[in-house]
Short mmCIF file of C-alpha atoms and ligand atoms in Angstrom, two decimals:
data_model
loop_
_atom_site.label_atom_id
_atom_site.label_comp_id
_atom_site.label_asym_id
_atom_site.label_seq_id
_atom_site.Cartn_x
_atom_site.Cartn_y
_atom_site.Cartn_z
CA MET W 277 -32.36 12.50 0.39
CA LYS W 278 -28.82 11.05 0.24
CA THR W 279 -26.66 12.02 -2.74
CA ALA W 280 -24.41 9.55 -4.55
CA LEU W 281 -21.56 10.30 -6.96
CA ILE W 282 -20.65 7.50 -9.38
CA THR W 283 -17.70 7.77 -11.69
CA GLY W 284 -17.83 6.11 -15.13
CA ALA W 285 -21.66 6.06 -14.93
CA SER W 286 -22.24 6.38 -18.72
CA ARG W 287 -21.81 2.67 -19.51
CA GLY W 288 -21.52 -0.86 -18.08
CA ILE W 289 -21.24 -1.46 -14.39
CA GLY W 290 -21.32 2.21 -13.36
CA ASN W 291 -24.47 2.85 -15.40
CA ALA W 292 -26.22 -0.16 -13.72
CA ILE W 293 -25.18 1.10 -10.20
CA ALA W 294 -26.41 4.67 -11.05
CA LEU W 295 -29.83 3.38 -12.22
CA HIS W 296 -30.19 1.09 -9.22
CA LEU W 297 -29.55 3.94 -6.80
CA LYS W 298 -31.78 6.31 -8.65
CA ASN W 299 -34.63 3.77 -8.55
CA GLU W 300 -34.08 3.42 -4.78
CA GLY W 301 -34.71 7.09 -4.34
CA TYR W 302 -31.16 8.52 -4.04
CA ARG W 303 -30.14 11.73 -5.81
CA VAL W 304 -27.50 10.43 -8.29
CA LEU W 305 -24.67 12.30 -9.98
CA GLY W 306 -22.85 10.28 -12.61
CA THR W 307 -19.78 11.03 -14.65
CA ALA W 308 -18.80 10.48 -18.26
CA THR W 309 -15.68 11.55 -20.16
CA SER W 310 -17.69 13.56 -22.73
CA GLN W 311 -20.54 16.01 -22.73
CA ALA W 312 -22.50 13.54 -24.97
CA GLY W 313 -22.13 10.92 -22.23
CA ALA W 314 -23.20 13.34 -19.51
CA SER W 315 -26.27 14.26 -21.63
CA LYS W 316 -27.13 10.56 -21.99
CA LEU W 317 -27.14 10.29 -18.20
CA GLU W 318 -29.48 13.32 -17.89
CA ASN W 319 -31.93 11.44 -20.23
CA GLN W 320 -31.87 8.63 -17.59
CA GLY W 321 -32.72 10.92 -14.74
CA ILE W 322 -29.12 11.05 -13.50
CA GLU W 323 -27.30 14.36 -13.14
CA GLY W 324 -24.53 14.11 -15.68
CA LEU W 325 -21.06 15.55 -15.12
CA VAL W 326 -17.91 15.43 -17.30
CA LEU W 327 -14.79 13.84 -15.75
CA ASP W 328 -11.57 12.55 -17.24
CA LEU W 329 -9.51 11.05 -14.37
CA ASN W 330 -6.51 11.12 -16.55
CA SER W 331 -6.51 15.00 -16.34
CA PHE W 332 -5.86 16.85 -13.19
CA ASP W 333 -7.62 19.88 -14.53
CA SER W 334 -10.77 17.86 -15.26
CA LYS W 335 -10.80 16.48 -11.66
CA GLU W 336 -10.43 20.06 -10.28
CA GLN W 337 -13.27 21.32 -12.59
CA LEU W 338 -15.62 18.57 -11.52
CA TRP W 339 -14.96 19.37 -7.90
CA GLU W 340 -15.45 23.13 -8.41
CA GLU W 341 -18.80 22.32 -10.04
CA VAL W 342 -19.85 20.12 -7.09
CA GLU W 343 -18.87 22.79 -4.56
CA SER W 344 -20.43 25.68 -6.50
CA LYS W 345 -23.74 23.80 -6.55
CA LYS W 346 -23.34 23.12 -2.73
CA ILE W 347 -23.91 19.42 -3.28
CA GLN W 348 -23.32 17.23 -0.16
CA ILE W 349 -22.23 13.82 -1.30
CA SER W 350 -22.54 11.00 1.26
CA ILE W 351 -22.02 8.02 -1.14
CA LEU W 352 -19.08 7.73 -3.53
CA VAL W 353 -18.71 4.85 -6.01
CA ASN W 354 -15.20 4.85 -7.58
CA ASN W 355 -16.19 2.82 -10.53
CA ALA W 356 -14.44 4.42 -13.60
CA GLY W 357 -11.77 2.14 -14.95
CA ILE W 358 -9.85 1.34 -18.11
CA THR W 359 -7.44 -1.29 -19.35
CA ARG W 360 -4.24 -0.77 -21.46
CA ASP W 361 -3.06 -4.35 -21.81
CA ASN W 362 0.44 -5.29 -22.73
CA ILE W 363 3.18 -7.65 -21.44
CA VAL W 364 5.69 -5.88 -19.08
CA LEU W 365 8.53 -6.10 -21.62
CA ARG W 366 6.56 -4.13 -24.21
CA MET W 367 4.60 -1.87 -21.85
CA SER W 368 5.04 1.82 -22.48
CA GLU W 369 5.23 4.53 -19.72
CA ASP W 370 1.95 5.91 -20.97
CA GLU W 371 0.20 2.49 -20.71
CA TRP W 372 1.45 2.24 -17.12
CA GLN W 373 0.69 5.82 -16.09
CA ASP W 374 -2.79 6.07 -17.69
CA ILE W 375 -3.93 3.00 -15.74
CA MET W 376 -2.48 4.45 -12.53
CA ASN W 377 -4.17 7.81 -13.07
CA VAL W 378 -7.63 6.53 -13.88
CA ASN W 379 -7.82 3.39 -11.74
CA LEU W 380 -5.83 4.30 -8.63
CA ASN W 381 -5.10 8.01 -8.39
CA GLY W 382 -8.65 8.92 -9.29
CA THR W 383 -9.92 6.88 -6.34
CA TYR W 384 -7.58 8.72 -4.01
CA TYR W 385 -8.48 12.08 -5.32
CA LEU W 386 -12.27 11.76 -5.04
CA SER W 387 -12.27 9.82 -1.81
CA LYS W 388 -10.20 12.62 -0.11
CA LYS W 389 -12.61 15.30 -1.48
CA VAL W 390 -15.87 13.58 -0.44
CA LEU W 391 -14.49 12.62 3.00
CA LYS W 392 -14.64 16.26 4.12
CA MET W 393 -18.38 16.26 3.25
CA MET W 394 -18.96 12.88 4.94
CA LEU W 395 -17.26 14.02 8.10
CA LYS W 396 -19.73 16.91 8.39
CA LEU W 397 -22.66 14.61 7.61
CA LYS W 398 -21.42 12.08 10.11
CA TRP W 399 -22.26 9.29 7.60
CA GLY W 400 -20.67 8.00 4.48
CA ARG W 401 -20.17 5.11 2.12
CA ILE W 402 -17.29 4.71 -0.24
CA ILE W 403 -17.44 1.73 -2.65
CA ASN W 404 -14.41 0.96 -4.90
CA ILE W 405 -14.81 -1.25 -7.91
CA THR W 406 -11.65 -3.37 -8.17
CA SER W 407 -11.19 -6.67 -10.04
CA THR W 408 -10.46 -10.39 -9.56
CA SER W 409 -7.16 -9.62 -11.34
CA ALA W 410 -5.92 -7.81 -8.17
CA SER W 411 -6.01 -11.18 -6.36
CA ILE W 412 -4.94 -13.62 -9.09
CA GLY W 413 -3.11 -11.46 -11.63
CA ASN W 414 -3.65 -11.59 -15.38
CA ARG W 415 -1.06 -11.98 -18.14
CA GLY W 416 -0.81 -8.66 -20.02
CA GLN W 417 -2.51 -6.79 -17.16
CA SER W 418 0.35 -6.07 -14.77
CA ASN W 419 -0.56 -2.32 -14.78
CA TYR W 420 -4.30 -2.98 -14.24
CA SER W 421 -3.76 -5.68 -11.59
CA ALA W 422 -1.29 -3.46 -9.71
CA ALA W 423 -3.67 -0.50 -9.77
CA LYS W 424 -6.60 -2.59 -8.59
CA ALA W 425 -4.56 -4.17 -5.84
CA GLY W 426 -3.53 -0.72 -4.81
CA VAL W 427 -7.19 0.30 -4.51
CA GLU W 428 -7.89 -2.74 -2.38
CA ALA W 429 -5.10 -1.80 0.00
CA PHE W 430 -6.30 1.83 0.00
CA THR W 431 -9.76 0.51 0.86
CA LYS W 432 -8.55 -1.29 3.95
CA SER W 433 -6.32 1.54 5.16
CA LEU W 434 -9.04 4.17 4.68
CA ALA W 435 -11.60 2.00 6.41
CA ARG W 436 -9.32 1.97 9.43
CA GLU W 437 -8.85 5.76 9.32
CA VAL W 438 -12.58 6.72 9.14
CA GLY W 439 -14.50 3.90 10.76
CA LYS W 440 -15.11 5.82 13.91
CA ARG W 441 -16.69 8.59 11.80
CA ASN W 442 -19.49 6.31 10.72
CA ILE W 443 -18.01 6.02 7.24
CA THR W 444 -17.63 2.61 5.62
CA VAL W 445 -15.14 1.80 2.84
CA ASN W 446 -15.41 -1.34 0.81
CA SER W 447 -14.36 -2.84 -2.47
CA ILE W 448 -16.34 -4.91 -4.94
CA ALA W 449 -14.10 -7.18 -7.02
CA PRO W 450 -15.95 -8.33 -10.14
CA GLY W 451 -14.82 -11.28 -12.27
CA PHE W 452 -15.79 -11.20 -16.04
CA ILE W 453 -18.82 -8.98 -16.56
CA ASP W 454 -20.58 -8.41 -19.89
CA THR W 455 -19.67 -4.80 -20.69
CA ASP W 456 -17.79 -2.91 -23.40
CA MET W 457 -14.61 -3.59 -21.48
CA THR W 458 -14.81 -7.35 -21.96
CA GLN W 459 -15.91 -7.03 -25.57
CA GLN W 460 -12.55 -5.46 -26.46
CA SER W 461 -10.26 -8.16 -24.99
CA ASP W 462 -7.75 -8.64 -27.86
CA GLY W 463 -7.11 -12.22 -28.83
CA VAL W 464 -8.92 -13.66 -25.79
CA ASN W 465 -11.39 -16.39 -26.49
CA LYS W 466 -14.55 -15.85 -24.50
CA ASP W 467 -15.58 -19.59 -24.55
CA GLU W 468 -12.19 -20.53 -23.12
CA LEU W 469 -12.69 -18.00 -20.32
CA ILE W 470 -16.18 -19.32 -19.54
CA LYS W 471 -14.71 -22.84 -18.99
CA GLU W 472 -12.89 -21.44 -15.98
CA ILE W 473 -16.01 -19.98 -14.42
CA PRO W 474 -17.99 -22.49 -12.24
CA LEU W 475 -21.28 -20.74 -12.93
CA GLY W 476 -20.51 -21.10 -16.65
CA ARG W 477 -21.19 -17.59 -17.84
CA PHE W 478 -20.08 -13.96 -17.60
CA GLY W 479 -21.88 -11.86 -15.01
CA LYS W 480 -24.25 -9.00 -15.76
CA PRO W 481 -23.73 -5.39 -14.62
CA ASP W 482 -26.96 -5.66 -12.55
CA GLU W 483 -25.28 -8.44 -10.50
CA ILE W 484 -22.69 -6.01 -9.37
CA ALA W 485 -25.19 -3.14 -8.85
CA HIS W 486 -27.32 -5.22 -6.40
CA LEU W 487 -24.35 -5.53 -4.08
CA ALA W 488 -23.38 -1.85 -4.46
CA SER W 489 -26.89 -0.77 -3.47
CA PHE W 490 -26.82 -3.09 -0.49
CA LEU W 491 -23.46 -1.67 0.65
CA CYS W 492 -25.00 1.83 0.44
CA SER W 493 -27.95 0.80 2.76
CA GLU W 494 -28.29 0.98 6.58
CA GLU W 495 -28.44 -2.81 6.62
CA ALA W 496 -24.76 -2.81 5.58
CA SER W 497 -23.68 -0.52 8.44
CA TYR W 498 -21.26 -3.05 10.01
CA ILE W 499 -19.32 -3.99 6.90
CA THR W 500 -16.20 -2.14 6.29
CA GLY W 501 -12.66 -2.70 4.93
CA GLN W 502 -13.82 -5.67 2.88
CA ILE W 503 -13.04 -6.87 -0.60
CA ILE W 504 -16.20 -8.65 -1.73
CA HIS W 505 -15.78 -10.93 -4.78
CA VAL W 506 -18.56 -11.28 -7.32
CA ASN W 507 -17.20 -13.60 -10.00
CA GLY W 508 -19.34 -16.71 -10.57
CA GLY W 509 -16.72 -18.75 -8.60
CA LEU W 510 -13.81 -17.78 -10.92
CA TYR W 511 -11.75 -17.04 -7.81
CA MET W 512 -12.50 -18.44 -4.39
P1 NAP K 38 -16.82 0.16 -19.41
O1 NAP K 38 -18.09 -0.48 -19.84
O2 NAP K 38 -15.65 0.13 -20.38
O3 NAP K 38 -17.20 1.63 -18.86
C1 NAP K 38 -16.12 2.39 -18.40
C2 NAP K 38 -16.64 3.71 -17.75
O4 NAP K 38 -15.54 4.43 -17.28
C3 NAP K 38 -17.38 4.57 -18.75
O5 NAP K 38 -18.44 5.26 -18.10
C4 NAP K 38 -16.29 5.54 -19.21
O6 NAP K 38 -16.74 6.80 -19.63
C5 NAP K 38 -15.51 5.73 -17.91
N1 NAP K 38 -14.17 6.18 -18.14
C6 NAP K 38 -13.28 5.66 -19.13
N2 NAP K 38 -12.14 6.35 -19.09
C7 NAP K 38 -12.24 7.27 -18.12
C8 NAP K 38 -11.42 8.30 -17.66
N3 NAP K 38 -10.22 8.61 -18.13
N4 NAP K 38 -11.86 9.11 -16.60
C9 NAP K 38 -13.08 8.92 -16.07
N5 NAP K 38 -13.97 7.88 -16.52
C10 NAP K 38 -13.56 7.15 -17.51
O7 NAP K 38 -16.30 -0.58 -18.14
P2 NAP K 38 -16.94 -1.65 -17.06
O8 NAP K 38 -16.72 -2.97 -17.55
O9 NAP K 38 -18.35 -1.13 -16.77
O10 NAP K 38 -16.04 -1.40 -15.78
C11 NAP K 38 -16.38 -0.60 -14.64
C12 NAP K 38 -15.41 -0.89 -13.59
O11 NAP K 38 -15.37 -2.29 -13.22
C13 NAP K 38 -13.97 -0.57 -13.91
O12 NAP K 38 -13.29 -0.09 -12.82
C14 NAP K 38 -13.38 -1.95 -14.28
O13 NAP K 38 -12.01 -1.93 -14.09
C15 NAP K 38 -14.14 -2.80 -13.33
N6 NAP K 38 -14.18 -4.21 -13.71
C16 NAP K 38 -14.82 -4.59 -14.85
C17 NAP K 38 -14.86 -5.96 -15.22
C18 NAP K 38 -15.61 -6.44 -16.36
O14 NAP K 38 -15.45 -7.64 -16.66
N7 NAP K 38 -16.30 -5.62 -17.09
C19 NAP K 38 -14.20 -6.86 -14.32
C20 NAP K 38 -13.51 -6.43 -13.23
C21 NAP K 38 -13.60 -5.16 -12.89
P3 NAP K 38 -17.12 7.07 -21.18
O15 NAP K 38 -18.42 6.38 -21.48
O16 NAP K 38 -17.25 8.52 -21.31
O17 NAP K 38 -16.02 6.48 -22.02
#
């Protein structure tokens, strides 16, 4: 049985991906930032782990736990992400650094760790969740857009490095998806956003999870280094 690790699995898109993979028969480990979130995952049949990507110690503790349990991960979904919106002129160092730590540095850290397992297994899938904002930018999201664009460039470079090892690396770039993240968009009118989306609605977490589970499958074995957009036509 293949084992998948999904960061930020306690809510939203990550939770949908974790449940899809569990239902398809994978062993699934999912992370939350709190023990309560990890316990919620256990109730869903997902092995819950605590991870705060803004803390180097937390990353190291997670990895020690994985290694001490001798878990061999062959699928990594770098999904955890946060926003700290502000215009550049008002952005604090913390607002910039927190975004880089969670959205970009976390992806590098975990990818490097699991690659060593994937090389031994001679098979691997890394899926990074980025955003339409990496391609088109967003006012007030220079930090988030830069981090996601960084993950997309990382995706392509890593895909070139490990392709011959039977490891694929891809990004899924969602548009607006109905999750807690899009509930908290300060001062943004949802009806105005919807007018910009050809399909006339926000997406659902399941609509991202379907693609993630396809990218994990054997059928997706010749797809690597791609940024796949799922956005209702918002960006094309
Ligand atoms: P969400 O509902 O806000 O869930 C975020 C997840 O990330 C939660 O599981 C959360 O854990 C975890 N998390 C938060 N801070 C973390 C940290 N410091 N370290 C590790 N994990 C952390 O978000 P979502 O909308 O599902 O977004 C998932 C991914 O899709 C993100 O990368 C996001 O940037 C991307 N995305 C979302 C949209 C959208 O419209 N929703 C669009 C484009 C891209 P806790 O439950 O413990 O807080």
